[in-house]
Each structure stands twice: as structure tokens, then as C-alpha cells.
GROMACS .gro file of C-alpha atoms in nm:
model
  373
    1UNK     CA    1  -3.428   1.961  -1.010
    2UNK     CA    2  -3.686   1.972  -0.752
    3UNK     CA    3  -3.855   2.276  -0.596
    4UNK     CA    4  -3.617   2.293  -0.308
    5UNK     CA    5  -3.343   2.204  -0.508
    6UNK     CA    6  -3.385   2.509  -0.697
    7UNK     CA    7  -3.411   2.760  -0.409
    8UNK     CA    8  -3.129   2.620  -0.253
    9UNK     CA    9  -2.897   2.583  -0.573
   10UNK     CA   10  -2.822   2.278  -0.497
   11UNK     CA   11  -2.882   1.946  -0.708
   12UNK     CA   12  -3.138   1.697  -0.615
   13UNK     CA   13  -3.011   1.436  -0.404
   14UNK     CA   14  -2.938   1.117  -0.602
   15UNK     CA   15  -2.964   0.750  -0.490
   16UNK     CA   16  -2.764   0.559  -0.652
   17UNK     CA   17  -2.737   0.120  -0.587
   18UNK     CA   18  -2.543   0.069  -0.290
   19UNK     CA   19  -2.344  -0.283  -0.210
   20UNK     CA   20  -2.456  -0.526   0.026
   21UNK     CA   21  -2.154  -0.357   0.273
   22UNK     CA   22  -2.255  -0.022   0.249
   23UNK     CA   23  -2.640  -0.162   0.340
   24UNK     CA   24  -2.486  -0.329   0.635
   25UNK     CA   25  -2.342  -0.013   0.783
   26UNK     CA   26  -2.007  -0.068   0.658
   27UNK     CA   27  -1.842   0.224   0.429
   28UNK     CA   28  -1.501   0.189   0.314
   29UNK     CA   29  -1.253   0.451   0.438
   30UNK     CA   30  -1.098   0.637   0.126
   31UNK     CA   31  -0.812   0.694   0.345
   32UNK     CA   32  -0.770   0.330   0.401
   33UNK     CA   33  -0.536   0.282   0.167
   34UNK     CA   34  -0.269   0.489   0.295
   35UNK     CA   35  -0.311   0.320   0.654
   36UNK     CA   36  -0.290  -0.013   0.481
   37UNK     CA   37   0.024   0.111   0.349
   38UNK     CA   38   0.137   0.232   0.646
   39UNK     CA   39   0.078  -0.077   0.828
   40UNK     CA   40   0.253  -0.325   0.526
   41UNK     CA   41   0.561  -0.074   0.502
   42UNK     CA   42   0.624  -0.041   0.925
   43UNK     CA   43   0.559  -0.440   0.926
   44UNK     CA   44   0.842  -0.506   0.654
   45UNK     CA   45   1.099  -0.245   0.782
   46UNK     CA   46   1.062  -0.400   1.160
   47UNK     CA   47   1.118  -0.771   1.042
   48UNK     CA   48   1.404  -0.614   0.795
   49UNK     CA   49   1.533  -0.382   1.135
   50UNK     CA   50   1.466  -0.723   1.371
   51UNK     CA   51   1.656  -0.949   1.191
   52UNK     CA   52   1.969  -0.655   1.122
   53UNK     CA   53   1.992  -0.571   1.457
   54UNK     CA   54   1.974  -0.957   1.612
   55UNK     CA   55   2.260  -1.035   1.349
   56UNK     CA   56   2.470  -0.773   1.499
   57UNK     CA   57   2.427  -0.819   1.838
   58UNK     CA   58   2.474  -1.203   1.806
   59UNK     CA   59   2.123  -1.296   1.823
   60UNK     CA   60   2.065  -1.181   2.242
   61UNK     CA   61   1.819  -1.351   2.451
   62UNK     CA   62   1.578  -1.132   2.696
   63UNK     CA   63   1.552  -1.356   2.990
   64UNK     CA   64   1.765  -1.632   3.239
   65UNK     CA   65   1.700  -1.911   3.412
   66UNK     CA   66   1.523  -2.135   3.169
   67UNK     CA   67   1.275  -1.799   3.024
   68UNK     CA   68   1.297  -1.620   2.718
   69UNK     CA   69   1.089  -1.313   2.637
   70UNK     CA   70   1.081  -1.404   2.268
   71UNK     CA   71   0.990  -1.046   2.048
   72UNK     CA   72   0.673  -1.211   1.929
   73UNK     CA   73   0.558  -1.100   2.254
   74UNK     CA   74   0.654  -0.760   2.232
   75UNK     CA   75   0.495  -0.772   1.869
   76UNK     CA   76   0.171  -0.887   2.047
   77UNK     CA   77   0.178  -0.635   2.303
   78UNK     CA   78   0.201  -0.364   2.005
   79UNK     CA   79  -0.122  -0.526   1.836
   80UNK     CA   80  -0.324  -0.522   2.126
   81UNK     CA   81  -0.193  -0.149   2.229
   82UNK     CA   82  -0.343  -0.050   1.880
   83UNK     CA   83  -0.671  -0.260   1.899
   84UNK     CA   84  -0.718  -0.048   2.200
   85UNK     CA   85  -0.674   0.298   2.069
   86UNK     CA   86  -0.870   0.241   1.760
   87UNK     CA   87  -1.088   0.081   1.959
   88UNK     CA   88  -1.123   0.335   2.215
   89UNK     CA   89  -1.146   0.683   2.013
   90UNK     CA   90  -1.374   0.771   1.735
   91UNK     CA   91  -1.277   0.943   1.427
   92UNK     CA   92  -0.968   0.947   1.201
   93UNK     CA   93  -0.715   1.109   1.408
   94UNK     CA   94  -0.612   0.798   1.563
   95UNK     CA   95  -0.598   0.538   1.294
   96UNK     CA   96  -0.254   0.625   1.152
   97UNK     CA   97  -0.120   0.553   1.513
   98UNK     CA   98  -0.338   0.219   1.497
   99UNK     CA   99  -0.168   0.154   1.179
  100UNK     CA  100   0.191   0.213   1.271
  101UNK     CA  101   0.198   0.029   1.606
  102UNK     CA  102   0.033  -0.260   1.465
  103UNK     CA  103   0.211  -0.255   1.164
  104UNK     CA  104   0.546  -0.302   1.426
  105UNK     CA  105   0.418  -0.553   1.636
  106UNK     CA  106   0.317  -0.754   1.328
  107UNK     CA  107   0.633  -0.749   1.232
  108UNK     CA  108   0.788  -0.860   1.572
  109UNK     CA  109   0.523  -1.130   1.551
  110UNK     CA  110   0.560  -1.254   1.152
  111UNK     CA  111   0.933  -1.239   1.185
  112UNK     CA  112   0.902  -1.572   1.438
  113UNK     CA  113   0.700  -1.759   1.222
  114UNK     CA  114   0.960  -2.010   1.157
  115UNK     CA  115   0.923  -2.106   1.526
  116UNK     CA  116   0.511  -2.201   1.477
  117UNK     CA  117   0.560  -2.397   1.202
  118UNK     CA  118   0.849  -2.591   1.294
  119UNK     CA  119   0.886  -2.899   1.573
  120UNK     CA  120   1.227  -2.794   1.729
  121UNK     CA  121   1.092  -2.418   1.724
  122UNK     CA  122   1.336  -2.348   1.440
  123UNK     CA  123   1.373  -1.941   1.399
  124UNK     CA  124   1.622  -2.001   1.080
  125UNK     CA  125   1.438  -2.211   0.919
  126UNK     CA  126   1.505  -2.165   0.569
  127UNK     CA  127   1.156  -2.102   0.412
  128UNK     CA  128   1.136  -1.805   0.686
  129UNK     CA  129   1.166  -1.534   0.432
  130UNK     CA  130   0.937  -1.666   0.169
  131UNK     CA  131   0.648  -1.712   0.407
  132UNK     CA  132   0.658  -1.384   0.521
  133UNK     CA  133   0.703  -1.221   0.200
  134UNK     CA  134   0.397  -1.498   0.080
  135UNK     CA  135   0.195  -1.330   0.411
  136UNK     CA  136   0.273  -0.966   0.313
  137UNK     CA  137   0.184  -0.980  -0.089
  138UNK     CA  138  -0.158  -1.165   0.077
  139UNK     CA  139  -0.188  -0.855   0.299
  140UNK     CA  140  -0.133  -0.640   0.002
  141UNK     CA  141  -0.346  -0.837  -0.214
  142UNK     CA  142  -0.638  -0.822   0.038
  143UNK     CA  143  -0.628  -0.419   0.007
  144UNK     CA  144  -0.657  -0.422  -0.330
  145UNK     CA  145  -0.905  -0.644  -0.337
  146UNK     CA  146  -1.080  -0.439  -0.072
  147UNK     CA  147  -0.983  -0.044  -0.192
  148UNK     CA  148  -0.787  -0.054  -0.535
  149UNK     CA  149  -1.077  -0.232  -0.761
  150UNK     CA  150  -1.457  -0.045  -0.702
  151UNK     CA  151  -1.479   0.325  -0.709
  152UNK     CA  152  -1.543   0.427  -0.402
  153UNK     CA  153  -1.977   0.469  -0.345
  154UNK     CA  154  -2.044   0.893  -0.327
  155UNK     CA  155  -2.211   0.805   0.042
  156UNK     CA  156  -1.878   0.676   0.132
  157UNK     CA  157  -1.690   0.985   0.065
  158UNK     CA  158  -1.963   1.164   0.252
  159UNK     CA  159  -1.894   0.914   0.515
  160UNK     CA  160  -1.600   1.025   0.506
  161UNK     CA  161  -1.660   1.354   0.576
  162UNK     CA  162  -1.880   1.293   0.882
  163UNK     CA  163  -1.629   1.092   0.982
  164UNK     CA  164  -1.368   1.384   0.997
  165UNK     CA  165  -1.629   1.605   1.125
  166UNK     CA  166  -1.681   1.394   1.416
  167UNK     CA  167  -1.277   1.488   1.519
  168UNK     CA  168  -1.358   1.881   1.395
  169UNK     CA  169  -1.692   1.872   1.677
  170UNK     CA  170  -1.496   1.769   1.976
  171UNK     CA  171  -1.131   1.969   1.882
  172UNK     CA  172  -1.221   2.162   1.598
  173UNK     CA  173  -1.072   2.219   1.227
  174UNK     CA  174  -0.707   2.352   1.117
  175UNK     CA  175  -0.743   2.500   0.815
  176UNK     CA  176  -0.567   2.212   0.588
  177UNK     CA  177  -0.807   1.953   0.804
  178UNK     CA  178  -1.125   2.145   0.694
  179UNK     CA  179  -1.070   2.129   0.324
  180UNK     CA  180  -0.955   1.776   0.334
  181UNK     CA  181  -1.329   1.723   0.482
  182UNK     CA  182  -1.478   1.976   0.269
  183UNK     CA  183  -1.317   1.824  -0.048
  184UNK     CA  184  -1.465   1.427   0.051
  185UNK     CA  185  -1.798   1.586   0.030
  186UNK     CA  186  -1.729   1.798  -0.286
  187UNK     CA  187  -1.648   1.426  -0.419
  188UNK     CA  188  -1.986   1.267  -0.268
  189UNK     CA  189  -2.162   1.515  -0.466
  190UNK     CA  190  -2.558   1.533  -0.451
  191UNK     CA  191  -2.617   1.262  -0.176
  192UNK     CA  192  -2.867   1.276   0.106
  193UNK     CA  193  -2.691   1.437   0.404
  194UNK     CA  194  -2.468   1.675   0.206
  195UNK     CA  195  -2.594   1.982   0.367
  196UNK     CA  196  -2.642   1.841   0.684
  197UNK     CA  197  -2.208   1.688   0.665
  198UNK     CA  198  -2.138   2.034   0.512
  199UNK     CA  199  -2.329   2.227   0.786
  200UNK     CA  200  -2.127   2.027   1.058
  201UNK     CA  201  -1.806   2.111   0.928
  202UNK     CA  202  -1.864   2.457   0.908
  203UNK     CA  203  -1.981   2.505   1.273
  204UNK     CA  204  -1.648   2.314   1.394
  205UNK     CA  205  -1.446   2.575   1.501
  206UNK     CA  206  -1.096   2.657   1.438
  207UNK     CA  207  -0.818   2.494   1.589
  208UNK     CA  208  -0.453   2.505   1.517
  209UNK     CA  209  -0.319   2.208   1.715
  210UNK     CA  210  -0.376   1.884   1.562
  211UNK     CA  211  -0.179   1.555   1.641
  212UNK     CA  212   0.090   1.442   1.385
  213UNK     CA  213   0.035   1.165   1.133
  214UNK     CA  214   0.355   0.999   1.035
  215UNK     CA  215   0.224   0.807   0.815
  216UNK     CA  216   0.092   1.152   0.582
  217UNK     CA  217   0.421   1.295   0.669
  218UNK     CA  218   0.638   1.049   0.508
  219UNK     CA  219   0.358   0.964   0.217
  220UNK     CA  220   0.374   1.312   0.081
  221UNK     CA  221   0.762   1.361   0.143
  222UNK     CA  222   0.793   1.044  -0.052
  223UNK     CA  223   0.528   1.135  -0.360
  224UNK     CA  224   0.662   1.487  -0.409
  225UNK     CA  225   1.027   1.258  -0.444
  226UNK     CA  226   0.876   1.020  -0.719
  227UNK     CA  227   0.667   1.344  -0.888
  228UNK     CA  228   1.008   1.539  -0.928
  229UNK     CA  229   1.162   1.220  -1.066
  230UNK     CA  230   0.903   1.122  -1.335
  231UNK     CA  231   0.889   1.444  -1.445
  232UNK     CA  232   1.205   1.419  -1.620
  233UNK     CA  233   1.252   1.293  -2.015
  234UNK     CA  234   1.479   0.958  -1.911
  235UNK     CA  235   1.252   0.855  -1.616
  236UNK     CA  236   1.105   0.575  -1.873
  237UNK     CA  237   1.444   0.434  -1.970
  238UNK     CA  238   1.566   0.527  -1.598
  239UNK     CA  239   1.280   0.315  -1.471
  240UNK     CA  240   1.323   0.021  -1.738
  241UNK     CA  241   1.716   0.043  -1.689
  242UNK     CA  242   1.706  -0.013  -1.311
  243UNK     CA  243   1.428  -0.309  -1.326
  244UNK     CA  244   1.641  -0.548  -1.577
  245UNK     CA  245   1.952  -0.417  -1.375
  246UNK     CA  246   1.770  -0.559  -1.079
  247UNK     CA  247   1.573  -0.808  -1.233
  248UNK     CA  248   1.943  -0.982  -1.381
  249UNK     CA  249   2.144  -0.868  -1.045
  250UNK     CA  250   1.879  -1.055  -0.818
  251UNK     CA  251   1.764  -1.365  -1.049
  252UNK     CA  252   2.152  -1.458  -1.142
  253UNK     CA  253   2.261  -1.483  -0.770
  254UNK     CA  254   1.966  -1.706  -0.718
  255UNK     CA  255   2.070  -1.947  -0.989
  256UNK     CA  256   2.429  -1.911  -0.919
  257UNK     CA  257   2.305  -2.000  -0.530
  258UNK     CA  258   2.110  -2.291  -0.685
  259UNK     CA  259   2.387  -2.400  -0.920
  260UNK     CA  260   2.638  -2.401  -0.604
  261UNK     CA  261   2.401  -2.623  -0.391
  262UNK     CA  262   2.121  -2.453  -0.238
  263UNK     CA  263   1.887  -2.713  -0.136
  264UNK     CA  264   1.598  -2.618  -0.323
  265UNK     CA  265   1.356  -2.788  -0.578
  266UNK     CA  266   1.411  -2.713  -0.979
  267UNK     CA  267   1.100  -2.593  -1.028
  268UNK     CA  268   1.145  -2.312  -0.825
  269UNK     CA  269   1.455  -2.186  -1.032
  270UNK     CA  270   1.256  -2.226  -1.355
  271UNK     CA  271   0.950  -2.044  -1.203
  272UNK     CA  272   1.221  -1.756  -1.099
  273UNK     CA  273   1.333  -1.744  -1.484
  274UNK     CA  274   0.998  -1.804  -1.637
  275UNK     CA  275   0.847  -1.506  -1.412
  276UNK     CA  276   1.172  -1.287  -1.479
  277UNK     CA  277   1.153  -1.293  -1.824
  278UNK     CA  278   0.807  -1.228  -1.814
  279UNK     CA  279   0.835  -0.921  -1.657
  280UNK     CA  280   1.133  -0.814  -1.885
  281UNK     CA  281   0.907  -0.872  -2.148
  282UNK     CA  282   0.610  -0.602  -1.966
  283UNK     CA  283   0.920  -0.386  -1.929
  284UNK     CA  284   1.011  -0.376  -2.295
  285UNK     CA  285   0.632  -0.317  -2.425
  286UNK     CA  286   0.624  -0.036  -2.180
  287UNK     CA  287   0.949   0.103  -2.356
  288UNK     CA  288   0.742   0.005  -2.697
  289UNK     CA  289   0.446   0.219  -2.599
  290UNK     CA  290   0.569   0.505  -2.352
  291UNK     CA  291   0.723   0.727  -2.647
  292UNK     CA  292   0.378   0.726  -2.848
  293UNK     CA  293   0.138   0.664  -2.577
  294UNK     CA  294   0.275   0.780  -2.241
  295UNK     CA  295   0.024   0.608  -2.028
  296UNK     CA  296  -0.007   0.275  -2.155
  297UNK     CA  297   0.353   0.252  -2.178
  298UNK     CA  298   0.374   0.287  -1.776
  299UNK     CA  299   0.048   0.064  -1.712
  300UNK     CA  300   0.331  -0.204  -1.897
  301UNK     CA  301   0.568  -0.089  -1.647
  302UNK     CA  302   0.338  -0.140  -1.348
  303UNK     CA  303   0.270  -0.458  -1.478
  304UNK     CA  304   0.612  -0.525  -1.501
  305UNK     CA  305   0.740  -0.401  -1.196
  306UNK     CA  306   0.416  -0.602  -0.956
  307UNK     CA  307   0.530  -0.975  -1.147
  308UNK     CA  308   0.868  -0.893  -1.013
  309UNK     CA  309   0.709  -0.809  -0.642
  310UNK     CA  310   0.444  -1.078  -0.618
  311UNK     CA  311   0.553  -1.320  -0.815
  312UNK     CA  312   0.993  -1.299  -0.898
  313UNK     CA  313   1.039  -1.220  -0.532
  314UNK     CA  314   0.845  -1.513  -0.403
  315UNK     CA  315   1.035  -1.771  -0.595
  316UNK     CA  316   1.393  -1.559  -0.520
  317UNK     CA  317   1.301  -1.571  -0.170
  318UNK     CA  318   1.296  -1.918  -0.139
  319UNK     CA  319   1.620  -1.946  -0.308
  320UNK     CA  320   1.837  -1.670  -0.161
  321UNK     CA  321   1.619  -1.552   0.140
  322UNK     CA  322   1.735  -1.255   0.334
  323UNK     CA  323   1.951  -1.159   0.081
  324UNK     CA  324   1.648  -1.087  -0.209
  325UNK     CA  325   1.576  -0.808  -0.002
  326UNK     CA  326   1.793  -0.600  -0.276
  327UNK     CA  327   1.557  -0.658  -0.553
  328UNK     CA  328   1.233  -0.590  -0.280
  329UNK     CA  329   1.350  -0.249  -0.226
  330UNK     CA  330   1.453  -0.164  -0.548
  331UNK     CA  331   1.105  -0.307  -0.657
  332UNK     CA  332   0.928  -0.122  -0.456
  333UNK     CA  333   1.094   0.225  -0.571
  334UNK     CA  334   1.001   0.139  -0.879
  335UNK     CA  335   0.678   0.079  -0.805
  336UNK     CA  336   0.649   0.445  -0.598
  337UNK     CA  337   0.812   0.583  -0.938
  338UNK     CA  338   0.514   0.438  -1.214
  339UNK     CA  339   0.222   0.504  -0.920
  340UNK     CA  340   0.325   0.858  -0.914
  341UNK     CA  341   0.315   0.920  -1.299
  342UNK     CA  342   0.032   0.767  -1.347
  343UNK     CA  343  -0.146   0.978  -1.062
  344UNK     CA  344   0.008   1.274  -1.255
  345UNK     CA  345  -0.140   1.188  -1.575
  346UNK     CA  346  -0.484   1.122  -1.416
  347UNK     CA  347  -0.507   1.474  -1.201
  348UNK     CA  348  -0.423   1.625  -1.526
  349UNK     CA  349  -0.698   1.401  -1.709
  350UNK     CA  350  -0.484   1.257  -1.955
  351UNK     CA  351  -0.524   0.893  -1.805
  352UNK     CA  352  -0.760   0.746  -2.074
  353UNK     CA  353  -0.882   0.409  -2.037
  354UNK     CA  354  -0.931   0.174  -1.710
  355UNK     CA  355  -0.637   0.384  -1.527
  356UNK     CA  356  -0.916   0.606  -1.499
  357UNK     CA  357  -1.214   0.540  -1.274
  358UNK     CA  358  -1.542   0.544  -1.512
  359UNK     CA  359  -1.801   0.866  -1.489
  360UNK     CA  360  -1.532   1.076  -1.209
  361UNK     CA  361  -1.285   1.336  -1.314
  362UNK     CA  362  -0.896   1.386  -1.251
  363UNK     CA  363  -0.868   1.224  -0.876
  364UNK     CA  364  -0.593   1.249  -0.582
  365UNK     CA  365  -0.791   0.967  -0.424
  366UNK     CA  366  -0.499   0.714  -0.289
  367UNK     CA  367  -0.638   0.432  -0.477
  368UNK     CA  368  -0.619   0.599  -0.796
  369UNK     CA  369  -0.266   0.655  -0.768
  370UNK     CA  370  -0.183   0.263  -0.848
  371UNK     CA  371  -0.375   0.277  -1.160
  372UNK     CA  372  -0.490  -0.034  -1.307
  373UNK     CA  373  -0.302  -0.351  -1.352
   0.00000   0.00000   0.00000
């Protein structure tokens, strides 16, 4: 500890390698994966809502006289509404607003797809479904890539932190906002700028308006669901139970479709099975394990449950489209289920292994709740 470290009780700053993006200026956001989240989740439900409500209403048309106001306008109209607000305001307040309206108007515009690809401007063309499912486990794929596979750098959580202290200077701190900024530099540690970050928080002053995030809302009314699940004794066999439920339910209509006379090729029926009973097979190790060793019995699970999502569901949704929907949600429950024991069992450091992020202790960070494939 240096001299000045010392009289200020504070550790030395420490410089640790940075990546080529955070010497470029660019820090990740580690609350980027809940407005990636956000943005997937809003974009699925509107094509899910879209296509529902057009099937009611016997597919209306907006528009006479030789014009139709498709809604991949509307869905482009969204996009650009939130490139302007996130565009326009600094800080974090506005991002999960950003996230939700583009996540809608991506959906407007992804659900049309079968129009763009297509010479007669086809909207039921049958591949529909499977190339926007293909689109979303890309988007998905592209945030874990991004967020779910480095430990975030300790100057980005500081960045963070400035970056919610920008928001505190112009309309101050409520008390929960404060120590969500105050725990991001906790988490940076002993970085150059610490004091400086901490000393900007603390001369925000306090505010008890703030503007609502949805997205938070909904992500902690949906965690404290899943937490109060897994904490009972049969969430492992409820959790294996419902994926081979699903995983027979969804893959047998597909192949009774295909055996009936859906025009489809056979090698996407026998990569439906193959995948299937792969994940079955994930889903019984995890059963193996879970008794003995609690946490790498649900990494099997999660491994289990993301072959069904990015790899069953593909092939099913060429097969059965809209339908295979079912298994998606069910899938993705699932999913919420293992993510939030495994975030358990890391904030109460018993997540041994990769789950857990090398050199850091127990974590709430968002990324950590996936754990590691």
C-alpha cells in the first residue's frame, strides 16, 4: 500500500490488462443483459400477440384504394422512436424504454419476414416461424457472446457507476438508486477513479421520483417466482418431469405432422429426434448428479433445457410452426427455473467450478445468473 493509500484507508489503485474494447472507449454495461432480455422477450411476445390477434380478426388490412400500411412499418417507426431516445438522453434511465419499444417494433418488423424473402410477398410462408425463431436464438447468442462469457473488467463496473451518477447529478438519487451505484463500485474495487465515482454519488442529492423500469419490474417479480419454486425438495424431478413431458408432447406432434404429410425434408425429423434425445439424455445426468452434487446436477439441466431452445425448437419449428410455440414457453420456464437456482447457489457461494466467475465472490450480477453451459 502506498503512502496515500494508507492515510486514506483505501487500497492502492490496481491496473489490471484491459481488452482492446475497453481501450477503445467502449465498456460493457453490466446491466446489459437484462435490456437484452428485455428487448428478445417484448420482440417474441409482439410477433406471438401479432400473429393471435391478426388470426382473430381475420387478418385486417390498414389502408384502401390499392395501399396497405403493412405493421412492418409501425415496427419501424418503434425502432427509430427508440434510436432517438437512447440517442438523445445520457445515462441509464432511458435504456429500458429503448429496449422495450425496440424490442416491439422488431417484432412488428421480424414477424413480415416471409414477405422479404419471398417473390409473391408471401406472409404465410411456411418457413416463417423457423426464421424468426433462427433470428432470435442469433440475437440471444450474440449476448452471450457479448455479456454471459468474460467477467466483466473492475473499470467497467466503475463505469457503471459513473454512468448512474451521471442520472443522480442532473435528478438526484432515491435511496434504492444510490446503492445500486454504490454497490457497482464496491464491485470495481481499487480502480483509478473510485473516489472520485464515489465522491459524485454522494454529492447527488436525494430524490424520490424516479421513472419506472418495466423491464426491472417484471425481472424481479419473475425471479422471486422461480426462487420460491426451486427452493422446494421436488423442483429437480418437477423440472426434469415437465421437460420430457414437453420434450415427448412437442417432438411426437411433429412426427405425427410429418408422418401425415407435412412437406418437409427427413432430415429435419431425424435432427428433431437426434437433438430430443440428446437433451433427455442432459436431463437424466442432471437427475444422476442433483441428489449428490446439487449444482452440477442443474448445470445438466441447463444444458438440457438450451438443446431443447436452440437447437429442438429450430428443427420443430420447421415442422409444426406456430404451433411449437408450446414447447418455447414451457422451455423457457424452465430455463427461468435452473437460472434462478443456480444464482441461489452462487450468492450463497456454493457454486464451485466454472458456474462461478474465477477470483470474485457470491455475485447478483445478471450474467451470473445463467451460469455456465
Amino acid at each position: 500500500m502506498t503512502q496515500d493509500g494508507a492515510a486514506t484507508g483505501r487500497r492502492a489503485p490496481v491496473d489490471r490488462p484491459r481488452s482492446p474494447l475497453l481501450r477503445w472507449g467502449l465498456p460493457r454495461d453490466p446491466a446489459a443483459t437484462s435490456h437484452l432480455a428485455g428487448f428478445v422477450v417484448a420482440s417474441v411476445a409482439t410477433v406471438l400477440l401479432t400473429r393471435g390477434y391478426l388470426a382473430v380478426m381475420d387478418y385486417p388490412q390498414i389502408g384502401g384504394g390499392g395501399l396497405h400500411v403493412a405493421h412492418v412499418l409501425w415496427g419501424g417507426l418503434l425502432m427509430a422512436l427508440a434510436f432517438v431516445l437512447l440517442l438523445s438522453f445520457a445515462g441509464p434511465v432511458v435504456r429500458p424504454a429503448g429496449a422495450l419499444l425496440g424490442g416491439i417494433g422488431f417484432g412488428l418488423f421480424v414477424d413480415e419476414v416471409g414477405k422479404f424473402v419471398t417473390s409473391d410477398n408471401d406472409y404465410f410462408y411456411e418457413p416463417t416461424a423457423a426464421l424468426i425463431y433462427l433470428v432470435t436464438v442469433a440475437l440471444v447468442l450474440l449476448g452471450e457472446a457479448l455479456h454471459g462469457r468474460t467477467p466483466h473488467h473492475p473499470v467497467e463496473y466503475l463505469a457503471g457507476a459513473a454512468d448512474h451518477a451521471v442520472a443522480g447529478l442532473a435528478g438526484g438519487f432515491t435511496t434504492r438508486t444510490r446503492a445500486e451505484a454504490h454497490a457497482l463500485v464496491d464491485r470495481a474495487g481499487p480502480v483509478r477513479g473510485e473516489a472520485e465515482v464515489r465522491a459524485l454519488l454522494d454529492v447527488a442529492e436525494t430524490d424520490s421520483s424516479e421513472l419506472p423500469n418495466p423491464i426491472e419490474a417484471v425481472g424481479h417479480a419473475v425471479v422471486g417466482l422461480m426462487r420460491r419454486l426451486v427452493s422446494t425438495s421436488w423442483a429437480p424431478w418437477l423440472t426434469v418431469g415437465v421437460l420430457l413431458l414437453s420434450t415427448v408432447g412437442t417432438v411426437g406432434r411433429g412426427v405425427l405432422a410429418w408422418v401425415q404429410g407435412a412437406q418437409v425434408p427427413a432430415w429435419i425429423v431425424v435432427g428433431l429426434l437426434v437433438s430430443a434425445a440428446i437433451g433427455t439424455g442432459f436431463a437424466a445426468l442432471g437427475l444422476w448428479w442433483v441428489r449428490g452434487a446439487r449444482a452440477r446436477g442443474y448445470r445438466w439441466f441447463r444444458r438440457a433445457v438450451l438443446v431443447n431452445l436452440l437447437v429442438t425448437q429450430v428443427f420443430l419449428f420447421r415442422v409444426e410452426q406456430w404451433s411449437a410455440t408450446t414447447g418455447l414457453i414451457v422451455d423457457l420456464l424452465l430455463l427461468g427455473l435452473v437460472a434462478a437456482e443456480l444464482n441461489q447457489m452462487s450468492e450463497a457461494g456454493r457454486l464451485p467450478g466454472p458456474a462461478r466467475r474465477r477470483g470474485s465472490g457470491p455475485s447478483t450480477d445478471a450474467s451470473d445468473a445463467r451460469g455456465t453451459p
